[in-house]
Short mmCIF file of C-alpha atoms in Angstrom, two decimals:
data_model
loop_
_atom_site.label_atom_id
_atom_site.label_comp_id
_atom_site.label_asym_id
_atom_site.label_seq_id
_atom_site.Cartn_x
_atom_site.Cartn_y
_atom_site.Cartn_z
CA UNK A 1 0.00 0.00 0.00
CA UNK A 2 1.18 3.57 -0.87
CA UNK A 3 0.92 6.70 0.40
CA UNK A 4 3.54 8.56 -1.78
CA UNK A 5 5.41 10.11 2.01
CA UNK A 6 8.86 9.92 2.46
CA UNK A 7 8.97 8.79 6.47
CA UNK A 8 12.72 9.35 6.84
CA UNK A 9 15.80 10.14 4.32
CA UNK A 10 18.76 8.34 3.15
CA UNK A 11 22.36 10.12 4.55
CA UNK A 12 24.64 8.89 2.29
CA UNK A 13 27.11 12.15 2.17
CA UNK A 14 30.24 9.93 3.76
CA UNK A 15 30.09 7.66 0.34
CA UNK A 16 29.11 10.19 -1.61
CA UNK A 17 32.45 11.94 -0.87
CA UNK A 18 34.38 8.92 -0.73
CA UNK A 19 33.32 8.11 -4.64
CA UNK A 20 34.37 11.87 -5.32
CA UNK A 21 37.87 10.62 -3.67
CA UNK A 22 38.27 7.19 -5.26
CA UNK A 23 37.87 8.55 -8.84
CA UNK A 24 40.05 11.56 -8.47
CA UNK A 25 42.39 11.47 -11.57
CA UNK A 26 41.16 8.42 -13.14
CA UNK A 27 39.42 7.88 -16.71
CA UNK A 28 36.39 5.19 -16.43
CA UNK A 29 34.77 3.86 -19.40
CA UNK A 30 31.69 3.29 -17.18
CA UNK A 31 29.43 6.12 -15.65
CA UNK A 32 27.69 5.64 -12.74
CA UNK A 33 24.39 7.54 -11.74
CA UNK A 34 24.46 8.34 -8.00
CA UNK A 35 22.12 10.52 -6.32
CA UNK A 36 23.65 14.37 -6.58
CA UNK A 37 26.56 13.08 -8.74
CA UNK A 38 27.94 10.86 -11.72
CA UNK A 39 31.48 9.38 -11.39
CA UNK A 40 33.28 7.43 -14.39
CA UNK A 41 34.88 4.25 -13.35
CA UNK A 42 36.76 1.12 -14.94
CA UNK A 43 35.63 -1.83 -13.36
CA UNK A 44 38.13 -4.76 -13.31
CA UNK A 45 37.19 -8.42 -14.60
CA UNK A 46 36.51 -10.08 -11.05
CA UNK A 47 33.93 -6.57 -10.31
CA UNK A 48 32.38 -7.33 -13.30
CA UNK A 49 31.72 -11.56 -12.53
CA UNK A 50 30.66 -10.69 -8.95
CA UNK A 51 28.37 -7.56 -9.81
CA UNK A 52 26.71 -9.94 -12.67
CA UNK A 53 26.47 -12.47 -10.01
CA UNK A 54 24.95 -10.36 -7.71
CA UNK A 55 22.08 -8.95 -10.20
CA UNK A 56 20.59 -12.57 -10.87
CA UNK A 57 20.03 -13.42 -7.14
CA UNK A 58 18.88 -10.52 -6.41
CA UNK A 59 16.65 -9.35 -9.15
CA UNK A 60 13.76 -11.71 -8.63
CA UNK A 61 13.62 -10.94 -4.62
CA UNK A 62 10.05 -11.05 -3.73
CA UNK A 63 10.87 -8.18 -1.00
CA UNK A 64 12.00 -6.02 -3.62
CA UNK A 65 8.54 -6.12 -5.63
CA UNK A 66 5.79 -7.04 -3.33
CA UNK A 67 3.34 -4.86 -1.15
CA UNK A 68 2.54 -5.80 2.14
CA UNK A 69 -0.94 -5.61 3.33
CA UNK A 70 -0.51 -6.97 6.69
CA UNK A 71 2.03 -7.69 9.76
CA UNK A 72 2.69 -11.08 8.25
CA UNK A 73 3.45 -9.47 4.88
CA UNK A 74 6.19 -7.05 7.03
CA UNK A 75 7.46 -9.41 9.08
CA UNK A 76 8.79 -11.66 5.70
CA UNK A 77 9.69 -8.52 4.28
CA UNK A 78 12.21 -7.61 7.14
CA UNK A 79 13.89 -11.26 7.36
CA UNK A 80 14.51 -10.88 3.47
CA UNK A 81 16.35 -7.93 3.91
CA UNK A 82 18.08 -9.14 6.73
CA UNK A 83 19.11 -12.24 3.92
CA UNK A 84 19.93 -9.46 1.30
CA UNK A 85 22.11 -7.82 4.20
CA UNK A 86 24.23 -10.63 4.56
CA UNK A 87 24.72 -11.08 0.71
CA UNK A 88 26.16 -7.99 0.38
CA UNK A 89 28.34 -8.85 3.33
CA UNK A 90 29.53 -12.21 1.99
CA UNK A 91 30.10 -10.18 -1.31
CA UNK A 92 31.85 -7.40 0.36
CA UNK A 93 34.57 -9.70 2.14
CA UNK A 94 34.89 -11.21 -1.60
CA UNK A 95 35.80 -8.05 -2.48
CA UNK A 96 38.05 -6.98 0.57
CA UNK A 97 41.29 -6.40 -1.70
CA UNK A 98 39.26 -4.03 -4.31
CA UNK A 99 37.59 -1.91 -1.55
CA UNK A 100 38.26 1.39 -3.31
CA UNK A 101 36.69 -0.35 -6.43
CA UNK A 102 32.41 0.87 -7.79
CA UNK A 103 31.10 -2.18 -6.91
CA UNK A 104 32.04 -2.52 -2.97
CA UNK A 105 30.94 1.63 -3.14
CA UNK A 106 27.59 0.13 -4.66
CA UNK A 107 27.08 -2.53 -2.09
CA UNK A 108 27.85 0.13 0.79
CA UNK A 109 25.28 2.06 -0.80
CA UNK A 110 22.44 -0.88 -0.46
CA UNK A 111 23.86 -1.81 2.76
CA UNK A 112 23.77 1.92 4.28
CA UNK A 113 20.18 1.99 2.80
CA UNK A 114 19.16 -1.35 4.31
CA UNK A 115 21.09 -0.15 7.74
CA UNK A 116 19.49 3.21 7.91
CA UNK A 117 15.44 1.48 6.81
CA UNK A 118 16.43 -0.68 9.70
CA UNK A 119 17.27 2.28 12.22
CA UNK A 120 13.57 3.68 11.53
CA UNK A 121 12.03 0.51 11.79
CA UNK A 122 13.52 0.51 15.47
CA UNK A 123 11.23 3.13 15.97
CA UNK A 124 8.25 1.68 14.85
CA UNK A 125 8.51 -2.05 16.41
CA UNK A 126 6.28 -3.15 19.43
CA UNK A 127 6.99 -5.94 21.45
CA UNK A 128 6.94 -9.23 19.35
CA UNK A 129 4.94 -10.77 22.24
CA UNK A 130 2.47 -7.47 22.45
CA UNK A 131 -1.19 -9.27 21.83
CA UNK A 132 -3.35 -8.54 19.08
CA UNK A 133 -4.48 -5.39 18.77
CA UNK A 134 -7.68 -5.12 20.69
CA UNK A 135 -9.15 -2.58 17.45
CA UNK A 136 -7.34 -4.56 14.66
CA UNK A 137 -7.89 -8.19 14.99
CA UNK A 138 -5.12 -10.31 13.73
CA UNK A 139 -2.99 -7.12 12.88
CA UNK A 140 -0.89 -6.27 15.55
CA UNK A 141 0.11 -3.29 14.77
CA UNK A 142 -2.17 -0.05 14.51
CA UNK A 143 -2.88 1.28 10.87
CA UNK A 144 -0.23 4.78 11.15
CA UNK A 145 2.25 2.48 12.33
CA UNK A 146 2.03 -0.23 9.62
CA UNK A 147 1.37 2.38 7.10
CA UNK A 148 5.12 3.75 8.27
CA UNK A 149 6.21 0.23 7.64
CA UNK A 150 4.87 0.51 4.15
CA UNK A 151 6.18 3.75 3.36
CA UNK A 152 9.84 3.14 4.79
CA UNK A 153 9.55 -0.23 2.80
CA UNK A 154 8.85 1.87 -0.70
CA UNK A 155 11.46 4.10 -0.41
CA UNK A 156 13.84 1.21 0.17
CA UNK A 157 12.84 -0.26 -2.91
CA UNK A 158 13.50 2.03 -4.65
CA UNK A 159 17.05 2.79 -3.35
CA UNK A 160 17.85 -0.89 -4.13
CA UNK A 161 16.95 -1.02 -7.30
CA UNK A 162 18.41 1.54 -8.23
CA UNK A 163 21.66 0.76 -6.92
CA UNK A 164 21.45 -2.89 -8.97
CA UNK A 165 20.51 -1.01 -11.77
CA UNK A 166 24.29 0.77 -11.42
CA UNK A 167 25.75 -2.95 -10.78
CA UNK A 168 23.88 -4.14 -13.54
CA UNK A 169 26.07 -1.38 -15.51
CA UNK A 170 29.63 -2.72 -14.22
CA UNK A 171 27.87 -5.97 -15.16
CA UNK A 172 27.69 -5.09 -19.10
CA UNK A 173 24.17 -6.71 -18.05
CA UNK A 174 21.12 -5.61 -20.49
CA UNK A 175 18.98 -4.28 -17.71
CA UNK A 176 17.41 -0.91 -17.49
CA UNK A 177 20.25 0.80 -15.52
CA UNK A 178 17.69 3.25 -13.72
CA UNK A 179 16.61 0.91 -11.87
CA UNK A 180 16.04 -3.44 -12.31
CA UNK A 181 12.92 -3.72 -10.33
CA UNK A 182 9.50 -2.96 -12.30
CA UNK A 183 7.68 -0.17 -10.69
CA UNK A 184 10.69 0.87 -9.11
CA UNK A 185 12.60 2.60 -12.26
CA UNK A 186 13.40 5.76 -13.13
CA UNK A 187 15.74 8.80 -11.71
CA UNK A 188 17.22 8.74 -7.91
CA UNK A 189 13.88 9.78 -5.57
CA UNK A 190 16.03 12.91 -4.71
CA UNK A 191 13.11 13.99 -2.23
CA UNK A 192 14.17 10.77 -0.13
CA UNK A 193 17.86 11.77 0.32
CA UNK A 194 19.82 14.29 2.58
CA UNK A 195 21.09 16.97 0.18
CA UNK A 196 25.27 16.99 0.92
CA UNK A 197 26.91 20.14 1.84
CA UNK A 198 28.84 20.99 -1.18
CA UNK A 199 30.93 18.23 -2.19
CA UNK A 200 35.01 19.68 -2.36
CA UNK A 201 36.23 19.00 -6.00
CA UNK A 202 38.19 15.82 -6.70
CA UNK A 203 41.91 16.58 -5.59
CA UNK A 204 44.14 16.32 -8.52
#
């Protein structure tokens, strides 16, 4: 279910200024979309296997395309992510030697946005032995808060996909780069990110 608000908003301004840093001086023959900049960047062979790898078990996530319509619904959504979480972690120790590399800077990105989602939903959660809700039957949570839940949830989405849709370019993969998961393509949701202070130009 959506309501179109943005409950809370992605900081990413540390990566945002590390990408500035790791591509200071380089040529790339790949451009990556971020949200408030573009960086060019040459991904090496082993990026390229992992990233592909990483696009075909995650592109068909259930979490990344369903709506919830219930506490059920949200409570599979949030082990799924907590599953994609740990992907990205495996993936990210794969990549330990090529840490100033796009790729681990894309998986930071989906793990910052999966970190931060998480953070929120801290806010939200009632005791998991709470009863029902004595207005809601089977739902245990009241509707504002599990509308919050589906909000958070959306924005997520779309950060995700997104961010495959930029692996999917060090990939070489044919996939619409804006963005991998249907109904969740298109340009960076700018309204559901902190704007950075001025980002200092790339030393030389």
């Amino acid at each position: 279910m959506r309501s179109g608000d943005i409950p809370f908003k992605f900081d990413l301004t540390d990566l945002l200024a590390r990408a500035r840093r790791q591509v200071a001086g380089r040529i790339g023959d790949v451009t990556l979309n971020l949200p408030f900049i573009s960086i060019a960047v040459s991904p090496k062979d082993r990026e390229r296997r992992v990233a592909r790898e990483i696009v075909l078990r995650l592109r068909d996530r259930r979490v990344l395309s369903a709506w919830e319509c219930c506490d059920d619904c949200i409570e599979r959504a949030l082990t799924s992510l907590k599953e994609i979480r740990q992907l990205i972690v495996d993936k990210e120790v794969e990549l330990a030697e090529l840490q100033d590399g796009p790729l681990f800077l894309l998986l930071d990105a989906m793990a910052t946005g999966i970190r931060q989602f998480m953070t929120y939903e801290e806010l939200l959660r009632r005791d998991k032995d709470a009863p029902p809700h004595p207005r809601f039957g089977e739902f245990h949570r009241p509707p504002d808060v599990r509308q919050a839940y589906f909000d958070g949830l959306e924005i997520l989405r779309g950060h995700l996909s997104r961010c495959l849709g930029q692996i999917a370019l060090i990939a070489g993969m044919p996939v619409p780069t804006e963005g991998i998961i249907e109904n969740y393509q298109g340009p960076w949701q700018l309204e559901a990110y902190e704007a950075p202070p001025l980002l200092p130009p790339p030393p030389e």
